[in-house]
GROMACS .gro file of C-alpha atoms in nm:
model
  191
    1MET     CA    1   0.000   0.000   0.000
    2THR     CA    2   0.129   0.345  -0.088
    3ASP     CA    3   0.122   0.632   0.158
    4PHE     CA    4  -0.028   0.954   0.015
    5THR     CA    5   0.080   1.276   0.190
    6THR     CA    6   0.104   1.646   0.112
    7ARG     CA    7   0.325   1.934   0.216
    8PRO     CA    8   0.263   2.305   0.154
    9LEU     CA    9   0.475   2.459  -0.119
   10ALA     CA   10   0.745   2.661   0.054
   11PRO     CA   11   1.119   2.712   0.007
   12GLY     CA   12   1.181   2.377   0.177
   13THR     CA   13   0.961   2.186  -0.069
   14TRP     CA   14   1.053   2.385  -0.381
   15LYS     CA   15   1.289   2.118  -0.522
   16ASP     CA   16   1.013   1.856  -0.485
   17PHE     CA   17   0.775   2.089  -0.670
   18GLU     CA   18   1.031   2.124  -0.950
   19ARG     CA   19   1.053   1.744  -0.975
   20VAL     CA   20   0.676   1.725  -1.014
   21MET     CA   21   0.654   1.999  -1.275
   22GLY     CA   22   0.950   1.877  -1.479
   23SER     CA   23   1.160   2.089  -1.712
   24ASN     CA   24   0.849   2.226  -1.888
   25GLY     CA   25   0.702   2.365  -1.568
   26GLY     CA   26   0.389   2.155  -1.605
   27ALA     CA   27   0.245   2.263  -1.937
   28ARG     CA   28   0.397   2.520  -2.172
   29GLY     CA   29   0.620   2.678  -1.906
   30CYS     CA   30   0.323   2.763  -1.686
   31TRP     CA   31   0.467   2.689  -1.340
   32CYS     CA   32   0.112   2.742  -1.207
   33MET     CA   33   0.107   3.110  -1.300
   34HIS     CA   34  -0.167   3.085  -1.567
   35TRP     CA   35  -0.448   3.225  -1.351
   36ARG     CA   36  -0.227   3.468  -1.157
   37LEU     CA   37  -0.104   3.688  -1.444
   38PRO     CA   38  -0.249   3.872  -1.744
   39PHE     CA   39  -0.213   3.650  -2.052
   40LYS     CA   40   0.063   3.853  -2.218
   41GLU     CA   41   0.265   3.864  -1.897
   42TRP     CA   42   0.214   3.489  -1.841
   43GLN     CA   43   0.314   3.414  -2.200
   44ALA     CA   44   0.621   3.639  -2.182
   45GLY     CA   45   0.727   3.466  -1.858
   46ALA     CA   46   0.681   3.112  -1.991
   47GLY     CA   47   0.959   2.905  -1.845
   48ASP     CA   48   1.208   3.082  -1.620
   49GLY     CA   49   1.001   3.395  -1.559
   50ASN     CA   50   0.693   3.204  -1.443
   51ARG     CA   51   0.907   2.964  -1.240
   52ASP     CA   52   1.079   3.254  -1.063
   53ALA     CA   53   0.747   3.427  -0.997
   54LEU     CA   54   0.597   3.121  -0.830
   55ARG     CA   55   0.916   3.059  -0.638
   56THR     CA   56   0.885   3.409  -0.493
   57ARG     CA   57   0.516   3.344  -0.417
   58SER     CA   58   0.604   3.015  -0.244
   59ALA     CA   59   0.788   3.209   0.028
   60GLN     CA   60   0.470   3.402   0.116
   61ARG     CA   61   0.172   3.302   0.331
   62PRO     CA   62  -0.056   3.130   0.290
   63PRO     CA   63   0.129   2.882   0.068
   64PRO     CA   64  -0.001   2.870  -0.291
   65GLY     CA   65  -0.077   2.498  -0.282
   66LEU     CA   66   0.038   2.151  -0.191
   67VAL     CA   67   0.309   1.922  -0.320
   68CYS     CA   68   0.171   1.566  -0.318
   69TYR     CA   69   0.373   1.257  -0.237
   70LEU     CA   70   0.344   0.880  -0.266
   71ASP     CA   71   0.577   0.709  -0.020
   72ASP     CA   72   0.768   1.038   0.016
   73LYS     CA   73   0.824   1.062  -0.362
   74PRO     CA   74   0.688   1.391  -0.509
   75VAL     CA   75   0.425   1.300  -0.769
   76GLY     CA   76   0.169   1.582  -0.784
   77TRP     CA   77   0.075   1.943  -0.731
   78VAL     CA   78  -0.254   2.108  -0.639
   79GLY     CA   79  -0.274   2.486  -0.657
   80ILE     CA   80  -0.530   2.651  -0.431
   81GLY     CA   81  -0.589   2.997  -0.293
   82ALA     CA   82  -0.826   3.286  -0.242
   83ARG     CA   83  -1.017   3.386  -0.555
   84PRO     CA   84  -0.870   3.742  -0.560
   85GLU     CA   85  -0.523   3.592  -0.609
   86TYR     CA   86  -0.629   3.480  -0.959
   87PRO     CA   87  -0.733   3.785  -1.163
   88ARG     CA   88  -0.774   3.584  -1.485
   89LEU     CA   89  -1.059   3.388  -1.326
   90ARG     CA   90  -1.264   3.710  -1.323
   91ARG     CA   91  -1.233   3.762  -1.698
   92SER     CA   92  -1.348   3.419  -1.808
   93PRO     CA   93  -1.722   3.365  -1.856
   94VAL     CA   94  -1.665   3.007  -1.736
   95THR     CA   95  -1.472   3.086  -1.416
   96LYS     CA   96  -1.602   3.427  -1.310
   97ALA     CA   97  -1.746   3.454  -0.958
   98LEU     CA   98  -2.075   3.277  -0.902
   99ASP     CA   99  -2.181   3.513  -0.623
  100THR     CA  100  -2.023   3.710  -0.340
  101THR     CA  101  -1.931   3.407  -0.127
  102PRO     CA  102  -1.564   3.424  -0.024
  103VAL     CA  103  -1.403   3.113  -0.174
  104TRP     CA  104  -1.072   2.947  -0.226
  105VAL     CA  105  -1.033   2.801  -0.574
  106ILE     CA  106  -0.857   2.483  -0.676
  107ASN     CA  107  -0.702   2.615  -0.996
  108CYS     CA  108  -0.445   2.351  -1.090
  109LEU     CA  109  -0.405   1.976  -1.055
  110PHE     CA  110  -0.092   1.828  -1.202
  111VAL     CA  111   0.023   1.468  -1.169
  112ARG     CA  112   0.354   1.346  -1.304
  113ARG     CA  113   0.304   1.143  -1.620
  114ASP     CA  114   0.436   0.823  -1.460
  115HIS     CA  115   0.171   0.845  -1.184
  116ARG     CA  116  -0.140   0.935  -1.385
  117HIS     CA  117  -0.453   0.717  -1.403
  118ARG     CA  118  -0.417   0.604  -1.042
  119GLY     CA  119  -0.701   0.803  -0.889
  120LEU     CA  120  -0.473   1.062  -0.730
  121GLN     CA  121  -0.683   1.367  -0.823
  122THR     CA  122  -0.953   1.285  -0.568
  123LYS     CA  123  -0.693   1.253  -0.292
  124MET     CA  124  -0.531   1.577  -0.402
  125ILE     CA  125  -0.863   1.763  -0.406
  126THR     CA  126  -0.955   1.628  -0.064
  127ALA     CA  127  -0.617   1.736   0.074
  128ALA     CA  128  -0.662   2.085  -0.074
  129CYS     CA  129  -1.001   2.113   0.098
  130GLY     CA  130  -0.843   2.020   0.430
  131PHE     CA  131  -0.569   2.276   0.368
  132ALA     CA  132  -0.831   2.545   0.302
  133ALA     CA  133  -1.020   2.453   0.620
  134GLU     CA  134  -0.694   2.471   0.820
  135HIS     CA  135  -0.663   2.829   0.694
  136GLY     CA  136  -1.013   2.919   0.816
  137GLN     CA  137  -1.191   2.886   0.483
  138HIS     CA  138  -1.549   2.774   0.451
  139THR     CA  139  -1.600   2.718   0.078
  140VAL     CA  140  -1.380   2.570  -0.195
  141GLU     CA  141  -1.462   2.601  -0.563
  142GLY     CA  142  -1.340   2.427  -0.877
  143PHE     CA  143  -1.399   2.456  -1.251
  144PRO     CA  144  -1.298   2.112  -1.377
  145VAL     CA  145  -1.350   1.968  -1.721
  146ASP     CA  146  -1.630   1.714  -1.762
  147PRO     CA  147  -1.547   1.509  -2.072
  148ALA     CA  148  -1.831   1.350  -2.267
  149PRO     CA  149  -1.887   0.980  -2.189
  150GLY     CA  150  -1.611   0.769  -2.343
  151ARG     CA  151  -1.385   1.071  -2.398
  152THR     CA  152  -1.081   1.193  -2.209
  153ALA     CA  153  -0.970   1.548  -2.146
  154GLY     CA  154  -0.657   1.681  -2.313
  155ALA     CA  155  -0.369   1.788  -2.088
  156ASP     CA  156  -0.434   2.161  -2.137
  157ASN     CA  157  -0.806   2.122  -2.064
  158ALA     CA  158  -0.748   1.901  -1.762
  159MET     CA  159  -0.525   2.146  -1.572
  160THR     CA  160  -0.821   2.243  -1.353
  161GLY     CA  161  -0.907   1.880  -1.281
  162ILE     CA  162  -1.167   1.628  -1.387
  163ALA     CA  163  -1.528   1.668  -1.268
  164SER     CA  164  -1.564   1.304  -1.159
  165ALA     CA  165  -1.270   1.346  -0.916
  166PHE     CA  166  -1.435   1.656  -0.769
  167ARG     CA  167  -1.762   1.466  -0.725
  168GLU     CA  168  -1.577   1.183  -0.551
  169ALA     CA  169  -1.420   1.445  -0.320
  170GLY     CA  170  -1.764   1.570  -0.212
  171PHE     CA  171  -1.815   1.864  -0.450
  172THR     CA  172  -2.156   1.956  -0.586
  173GLU     CA  173  -2.223   2.118  -0.921
  174VAL     CA  174  -2.370   2.465  -0.867
  175ALA     CA  175  -2.363   2.601  -1.224
  176ARG     CA  176  -2.263   2.503  -1.575
  177ARG     CA  177  -2.168   2.788  -1.803
  178ARG     CA  178  -2.028   2.564  -2.073
  179LYS     CA  179  -2.139   2.209  -2.142
  180ASP     CA  180  -1.804   2.056  -2.046
  181ARG     CA  181  -1.718   2.291  -1.754
  182PRO     CA  182  -1.924   2.263  -1.436
  183ALA     CA  183  -1.872   2.510  -1.152
  184MET     CA  184  -1.844   2.298  -0.837
  185ARG     CA  185  -1.834   2.377  -0.466
  186ARG     CA  186  -1.774   2.208  -0.136
  187THR     CA  187  -1.818   2.336   0.219
  188VAL     CA  188  -1.502   2.259   0.414
  189GLY     CA  189  -1.526   2.430   0.751
  190GLY     CA  190  -1.398   2.758   0.883
  191THR     CA  191  -1.621   3.038   0.999
   0.00000   0.00000   0.00000
C-alpha cells in the first residue's frame, strides 16, 4: 500500500515541486502562474520567468498549494488559494465569480506522467479542501473539465481537474456555463 501525503509549497519543498513539474514547468512553461497573471505577462514569462514568480510566491503566506507525495516521492501538485489571487478567473465567462461568497479556488491539478490514471486527483482535491479549512476557509470552488462519456480530457483542458474526481471528493455542481465545464463547490469548515 502506498502512503499519500502532502506538504505546503514553501522554500523547503521547492525542489520537490520542480521534480513534479519537470523541465516544462507543467504545461507550456506555466509553473502554475496561468491564472495569476495577465495572458501577455504569463506568455512572456513562460519558463524561467513564471518559475521565478511562483518561487517568490512560495515564500509568502498562505502557501499557494500543496506538493503531493506517494511514499515520500513527489508526484503531484494542487494549486489553491483565495479567488482574488487569480485575476484571470474574473475575466473568463466560465470561471467568473458565481456570487459574493468568499471562496478558495482549486485552480491547478498536475500529476507526473508516470503516476497518472491512479485516482490521485480525488486525494489531491480532498487534501486541498483540508488545507483550506486549516486556513479558516469555509468554501472551496473548482472549474474542472467534464469530458463527454467515453472521452478523455486533453492535458491543457485538464489542468483544472476532472469533474468526476471533484464529485468523488464531495463537491456539488452549482452552475454550468459551458457544457463541459461545471462550476463545483464544497463546504469545508472555517467560519
